[in-house]
Amino acid sequence: MTDSNGKRKSDQTQGDVKNKKNKKQWQTPKKGYTSAPSINPGDAGIWATCDMHKEGLCTVELKDFLNEYANLIYGDAATNVLPATENKTGASDDIEAEINMEVQGIQSSKSKQDALFVPVKIDVQCVLFFKTREPVEPVSFVRRICEDAFNDKPLKRTRFVKRLTPMTRMGKANEKSLDDLAKGVLGPVFHEGNGRTWKYAIRPTIRNNHTMKRDDVIKRVADLVGEPHTVDLKHYDRLILVDIYRNVMGMSVVESNYEDLKRYNLAEILDPTPTKSDAPI
């Protein structure tokens, strides 16, 4: 009888423990903090690539860089920007703290609202995204950075940033969103204004997505551009960029100096990779 009662008590205890483990653990968010930022339809922003395993450090570096350039270009319009983060001591703890704030989104809602550049964590290696707000216009902003670098104007050096890709508008990675993006982004360039005829090219970038096919994207965007504009892959007046990463998609139209500016690869502009013609004889 004693063994039977002991067994029942043991089973009951184990059941209680199991039930506690299965219960959903609810946590109350800290006051004044919001969830991590995400990319939403209608957002504008800038994709950036960086060295492998340097995403966190690049996030900190690039946010400071973009804020400084915004102050240079927009002046008083950028005065609401939070001050750039300095790491005078070089301590790793300071860097880690900043990474946790920026990448995980542990910031007050007011800070996010005021910031011109808000980093969004995405699960793609070597790729970052910064949401932007007015007065920043991603295409002209990134072009100005690259043109200044190309013209040897004094420019703060970056250690981890590679390519910057401006996105005029973001959406979900599906066919309907592609149509919506194209109408909003391509309309002002190809269908409004002085009626000029453009030569154009389309350049999709697709990573970690298996539903949107490159050829389908090109065909659909070309259909939406329509006549009288013509395709010219080498001597285009405007280049349509379509960047798809996982389940998000962005689109923009850049000018014909995109190739001259190393496809907005800031690292290549500042420190070009030596070519065979550069080798000593």
Short mmCIF file of N, CA and C in Angstrom, two decimals, residues 151-255:
data_model
loop_
_atom_site.label_atom_id
_atom_site.label_comp_id
_atom_site.label_asym_id
_atom_site.label_seq_id
_atom_site.Cartn_x
_atom_site.Cartn_y
_atom_site.Cartn_z
N ASN A 151 34.94 61.35 -56.53
CA ASN A 151 35.62 62.62 -56.83
C ASN A 151 36.66 62.99 -55.79
N ASP A 152 37.01 62.03 -54.95
CA ASP A 152 38.07 62.20 -53.95
C ASP A 152 37.78 63.30 -52.94
N LYS A 153 36.52 63.55 -52.67
CA LYS A 153 36.19 64.50 -51.62
C LYS A 153 36.47 63.84 -50.27
N PRO A 154 36.86 64.66 -49.26
CA PRO A 154 37.12 64.09 -47.93
C PRO A 154 35.92 63.30 -47.44
N LEU A 155 36.14 62.05 -47.12
CA LEU A 155 35.04 61.17 -46.75
C LEU A 155 35.50 60.26 -45.62
N LYS A 156 34.67 60.14 -44.61
CA LYS A 156 35.00 59.25 -43.50
C LYS A 156 35.12 57.82 -44.02
N ARG A 157 36.23 57.18 -43.71
CA ARG A 157 36.46 55.82 -44.18
C ARG A 157 35.62 54.83 -43.38
N THR A 158 35.19 53.78 -44.06
CA THR A 158 34.44 52.71 -43.41
C THR A 158 35.24 51.43 -43.51
N ARG A 159 35.22 50.64 -42.46
CA ARG A 159 36.01 49.41 -42.44
C ARG A 159 35.25 48.21 -42.98
N PHE A 160 33.95 48.19 -42.76
CA PHE A 160 33.19 46.97 -43.04
C PHE A 160 32.17 47.10 -44.16
N VAL A 161 31.79 48.32 -44.52
CA VAL A 161 30.75 48.53 -45.52
C VAL A 161 31.27 48.23 -46.93
N LYS A 162 30.49 47.53 -47.69
CA LYS A 162 30.81 47.25 -49.09
C LYS A 162 29.88 48.06 -50.01
N ARG A 163 28.81 47.44 -50.46
CA ARG A 163 27.89 48.07 -51.41
C ARG A 163 26.69 48.69 -50.70
N LEU A 164 26.26 49.85 -51.19
CA LEU A 164 25.03 50.49 -50.74
C LEU A 164 24.02 50.46 -51.88
N THR A 165 22.82 49.98 -51.60
CA THR A 165 21.79 49.92 -52.63
C THR A 165 20.53 50.62 -52.14
N PRO A 166 20.19 51.76 -52.74
CA PRO A 166 19.00 52.50 -52.29
C PRO A 166 17.71 51.85 -52.77
N MET A 167 16.70 51.89 -51.93
CA MET A 167 15.39 51.35 -52.28
C MET A 167 14.34 52.45 -52.07
N THR A 168 13.67 52.83 -53.15
CA THR A 168 12.66 53.87 -53.07
C THR A 168 11.42 53.40 -52.32
N ARG A 169 11.11 52.13 -52.50
CA ARG A 169 9.91 51.59 -51.84
C ARG A 169 10.07 50.10 -51.62
N MET A 170 9.54 49.63 -50.48
CA MET A 170 9.64 48.22 -50.12
C MET A 170 8.25 47.58 -50.13
N GLY A 171 8.23 46.26 -50.30
CA GLY A 171 6.98 45.52 -50.26
C GLY A 171 7.28 44.05 -49.99
N LYS A 172 6.24 43.23 -50.02
CA LYS A 172 6.41 41.80 -49.84
C LYS A 172 6.87 41.17 -51.16
N ALA A 173 7.53 40.04 -51.04
CA ALA A 173 8.08 39.38 -52.23
C ALA A 173 7.02 38.48 -52.85
N ASN A 174 6.13 39.08 -53.62
CA ASN A 174 5.14 38.31 -54.38
C ASN A 174 4.75 39.11 -55.62
N GLU A 175 3.98 38.48 -56.51
CA GLU A 175 3.66 39.10 -57.80
C GLU A 175 2.81 40.36 -57.64
N LYS A 176 1.85 40.33 -56.74
CA LYS A 176 0.99 41.50 -56.55
C LYS A 176 1.80 42.69 -56.04
N SER A 177 2.68 42.41 -55.10
CA SER A 177 3.51 43.48 -54.55
C SER A 177 4.45 44.03 -55.61
N LEU A 178 4.93 43.16 -56.51
CA LEU A 178 5.79 43.62 -57.59
C LEU A 178 5.06 44.63 -58.46
N ASP A 179 3.79 44.36 -58.77
CA ASP A 179 3.00 45.30 -59.55
C ASP A 179 2.81 46.62 -58.82
N ASP A 180 2.50 46.54 -57.54
CA ASP A 180 2.29 47.75 -56.74
C ASP A 180 3.57 48.58 -56.66
N LEU A 181 4.70 47.91 -56.43
CA LEU A 181 5.97 48.62 -56.36
C LEU A 181 6.29 49.30 -57.69
N ALA A 182 6.11 48.56 -58.76
CA ALA A 182 6.44 49.09 -60.08
C ALA A 182 5.61 50.34 -60.40
N LYS A 183 4.34 50.30 -60.08
CA LYS A 183 3.48 51.46 -60.36
C LYS A 183 3.93 52.68 -59.57
N GLY A 184 4.29 52.45 -58.30
CA GLY A 184 4.68 53.57 -57.46
C GLY A 184 6.07 54.11 -57.74
N VAL A 185 6.99 53.22 -58.10
CA VAL A 185 8.39 53.62 -58.31
C VAL A 185 8.66 54.02 -59.76
N LEU A 186 8.10 53.28 -60.71
CA LEU A 186 8.38 53.53 -62.12
C LEU A 186 7.54 54.66 -62.70
N GLY A 187 6.35 54.86 -62.15
CA GLY A 187 5.45 55.88 -62.67
C GLY A 187 6.08 57.26 -62.79
N PRO A 188 6.66 57.80 -61.70
CA PRO A 188 7.25 59.14 -61.77
C PRO A 188 8.39 59.26 -62.77
N VAL A 189 9.07 58.15 -63.07
CA VAL A 189 10.23 58.19 -63.97
C VAL A 189 9.80 58.01 -65.43
N PHE A 190 8.97 57.00 -65.68
CA PHE A 190 8.67 56.62 -67.06
C PHE A 190 7.32 57.10 -67.58
N HIS A 191 6.39 57.41 -66.69
CA HIS A 191 5.02 57.69 -67.14
C HIS A 191 4.54 59.09 -66.80
N GLU A 192 5.36 59.86 -66.12
CA GLU A 192 4.97 61.22 -65.77
C GLU A 192 6.07 62.18 -66.20
N GLY A 193 5.81 63.46 -66.15
CA GLY A 193 6.85 64.44 -66.49
C GLY A 193 6.75 64.93 -67.92
N ASN A 194 7.93 65.07 -68.58
CA ASN A 194 7.95 65.71 -69.91
C ASN A 194 7.76 64.74 -71.07
N GLY A 195 7.47 63.49 -70.77
CA GLY A 195 7.21 62.53 -71.85
C GLY A 195 8.46 62.06 -72.55
N ARG A 196 9.62 62.21 -71.93
CA ARG A 196 10.88 61.78 -72.56
C ARG A 196 10.92 60.27 -72.69
N THR A 197 11.54 59.80 -73.76
CA THR A 197 11.73 58.36 -73.97
C THR A 197 13.08 57.94 -73.40
N TRP A 198 13.05 56.90 -72.56
CA TRP A 198 14.27 56.43 -71.90
C TRP A 198 14.70 55.07 -72.45
N LYS A 199 16.02 54.87 -72.48
CA LYS A 199 16.57 53.53 -72.66
C LYS A 199 16.83 52.99 -71.25
N TYR A 200 16.41 51.77 -71.02
CA TYR A 200 16.50 51.27 -69.64
C TYR A 200 16.95 49.81 -69.61
N ALA A 201 17.39 49.39 -68.43
CA ALA A 201 17.73 47.99 -68.17
C ALA A 201 17.13 47.62 -66.82
N ILE A 202 16.96 46.33 -66.58
CA ILE A 202 16.39 45.82 -65.33
C ILE A 202 17.38 44.86 -64.72
N ARG A 203 17.67 45.04 -63.43
CA ARG A 203 18.66 44.18 -62.77
C ARG A 203 18.12 43.66 -61.44
N PRO A 204 17.58 42.44 -61.44
CA PRO A 204 17.10 41.86 -60.19
C PRO A 204 18.24 41.21 -59.39
N THR A 205 18.14 41.27 -58.07
CA THR A 205 19.02 40.54 -57.17
C THR A 205 18.12 39.72 -56.26
N ILE A 206 18.28 38.40 -56.27
CA ILE A 206 17.40 37.52 -55.50
C ILE A 206 18.24 36.59 -54.64
N ARG A 207 17.98 36.62 -53.33
CA ARG A 207 18.69 35.74 -52.40
C ARG A 207 17.71 35.16 -51.39
N ASN A 208 17.90 33.89 -51.10
CA ASN A 208 17.09 33.19 -50.08
C ASN A 208 15.59 33.28 -50.38
N ASN A 209 15.25 33.24 -51.66
CA ASN A 209 13.85 33.24 -52.07
C ASN A 209 13.71 32.32 -53.27
N HIS A 210 12.74 31.40 -53.20
CA HIS A 210 12.60 30.40 -54.26
C HIS A 210 11.28 30.54 -55.02
N THR A 211 10.51 31.58 -54.73
CA THR A 211 9.23 31.76 -55.41
C THR A 211 9.29 32.81 -56.52
N MET A 212 10.12 33.81 -56.35
CA MET A 212 10.24 34.86 -57.37
C MET A 212 11.38 34.50 -58.31
N LYS A 213 11.08 34.30 -59.59
CA LYS A 213 12.08 33.91 -60.56
C LYS A 213 12.60 35.13 -61.32
N ARG A 214 13.90 35.14 -61.56
CA ARG A 214 14.56 36.28 -62.19
C ARG A 214 13.91 36.66 -63.53
N ASP A 215 13.72 35.68 -64.40
CA ASP A 215 13.16 35.97 -65.73
C ASP A 215 11.73 36.50 -65.63
N ASP A 216 10.98 35.97 -64.68
CA ASP A 216 9.59 36.44 -64.50
C ASP A 216 9.57 37.88 -64.02
N VAL A 217 10.49 38.22 -63.11
CA VAL A 217 10.56 39.59 -62.59
C VAL A 217 10.91 40.55 -63.72
N ILE A 218 11.90 40.20 -64.52
CA ILE A 218 12.33 41.07 -65.62
C ILE A 218 11.19 41.29 -66.62
N LYS A 219 10.51 40.21 -66.99
CA LYS A 219 9.43 40.32 -67.97
C LYS A 219 8.28 41.19 -67.44
N ARG A 220 7.92 40.98 -66.19
CA ARG A 220 6.79 41.74 -65.64
C ARG A 220 7.12 43.22 -65.52
N VAL A 221 8.32 43.53 -65.05
CA VAL A 221 8.72 44.94 -64.91
C VAL A 221 8.78 45.61 -66.29
N ALA A 222 9.31 44.89 -67.28
CA ALA A 222 9.38 45.45 -68.64
C ALA A 222 7.98 45.72 -69.18
N ASP A 223 7.04 44.82 -68.91
CA ASP A 223 5.66 45.04 -69.36
C ASP A 223 5.07 46.29 -68.72
N LEU A 224 5.40 46.51 -67.45
CA LEU A 224 4.85 47.66 -66.74
C LEU A 224 5.50 48.97 -67.17
N VAL A 225 6.77 48.91 -67.61
CA VAL A 225 7.41 50.11 -68.16
C VAL A 225 6.75 50.46 -69.49
N GLY A 226 6.66 49.47 -70.37
CA GLY A 226 5.95 49.63 -71.63
C GLY A 226 6.59 50.60 -72.61
N GLU A 227 5.90 50.83 -73.70
CA GLU A 227 6.37 51.75 -74.75
C GLU A 227 6.07 53.20 -74.34
N PRO A 228 6.80 54.15 -74.89
CA PRO A 228 7.78 54.07 -75.99
C PRO A 228 9.21 53.78 -75.51
N HIS A 229 9.38 53.46 -74.24
CA HIS A 229 10.72 53.22 -73.70
C HIS A 229 11.26 51.89 -74.23
N THR A 230 12.59 51.83 -74.38
CA THR A 230 13.22 50.66 -74.98
C THR A 230 14.31 50.10 -74.08
N VAL A 231 14.52 48.81 -74.19
CA VAL A 231 15.55 48.13 -73.39
C VAL A 231 16.91 48.30 -74.05
N ASP A 232 17.89 48.67 -73.25
CA ASP A 232 19.28 48.74 -73.72
C ASP A 232 20.16 48.36 -72.54
N LEU A 233 20.67 47.13 -72.57
CA LEU A 233 21.39 46.59 -71.42
C LEU A 233 22.74 47.25 -71.17
N LYS A 234 23.35 47.82 -72.20
CA LYS A 234 24.69 48.39 -72.05
C LYS A 234 24.70 49.91 -71.97
N HIS A 235 23.83 50.54 -72.69
CA HIS A 235 23.87 52.01 -72.75
C HIS A 235 22.55 52.60 -72.27
N TYR A 236 22.14 52.16 -71.11
CA TYR A 236 20.85 52.61 -70.58
C TYR A 236 20.95 54.03 -70.01
N ASP A 237 19.80 54.71 -70.01
CA ASP A 237 19.66 56.00 -69.35
C ASP A 237 19.27 55.82 -67.89
N ARG A 238 18.48 54.80 -67.64
CA ARG A 238 18.01 54.49 -66.29
C ARG A 238 18.10 52.99 -66.05
N LEU A 239 18.47 52.62 -64.85
CA LEU A 239 18.57 51.21 -64.47
C LEU A 239 17.58 50.93 -63.34
N ILE A 240 16.74 49.93 -63.54
CA ILE A 240 15.74 49.55 -62.53
C ILE A 240 16.33 48.43 -61.67
N LEU A 241 16.46 48.70 -60.38
CA LEU A 241 16.97 47.71 -59.43
C LEU A 241 15.81 47.07 -58.69
N VAL A 242 15.80 45.74 -58.66
CA VAL A 242 14.80 45.00 -57.89
C VAL A 242 15.56 44.05 -56.97
N ASP A 243 15.52 44.31 -55.68
CA ASP A 243 16.25 43.49 -54.72
C ASP A 243 15.28 42.68 -53.88
N ILE A 244 15.46 41.37 -53.89
CA ILE A 244 14.59 40.46 -53.14
C ILE A 244 15.45 39.65 -52.18
N TYR A 245 15.16 39.78 -50.90
CA TYR A 245 15.83 39.01 -49.86
C TYR A 245 14.77 38.34 -49.00
N ARG A 246 14.79 37.01 -49.00
CA ARG A 246 13.79 36.25 -48.26
C ARG A 246 12.38 36.64 -48.70
N ASN A 247 11.59 37.22 -47.80
CA ASN A 247 10.19 37.53 -48.13
C ASN A 247 9.94 39.02 -48.34
N VAL A 248 11.00 39.81 -48.52
CA VAL A 248 10.81 41.24 -48.77
C VAL A 248 11.43 41.63 -50.11
N MET A 249 10.89 42.70 -50.70
CA MET A 249 11.34 43.13 -52.01
C MET A 249 11.35 44.65 -52.05
N GLY A 250 12.35 45.20 -52.73
CA GLY A 250 12.43 46.64 -52.89
C GLY A 250 12.74 46.99 -54.33
N MET A 251 12.44 48.24 -54.71
CA MET A 251 12.68 48.68 -56.08
C MET A 251 13.13 50.13 -56.08
N SER A 252 13.98 50.45 -57.05
CA SER A 252 14.42 51.84 -57.25
C SER A 252 14.88 52.00 -58.69
N VAL A 253 15.06 53.25 -59.09
CA VAL A 253 15.59 53.57 -60.43
C VAL A 253 16.80 54.47 -60.24
N VAL A 254 17.96 54.02 -60.76
CA VAL A 254 19.18 54.79 -60.62
C VAL A 254 19.63 55.30 -61.99
N GLU A 255 20.58 56.24 -61.97
CA GLU A 255 20.99 56.90 -63.20
C GLU A 255 22.09 56.12 -63.93
#
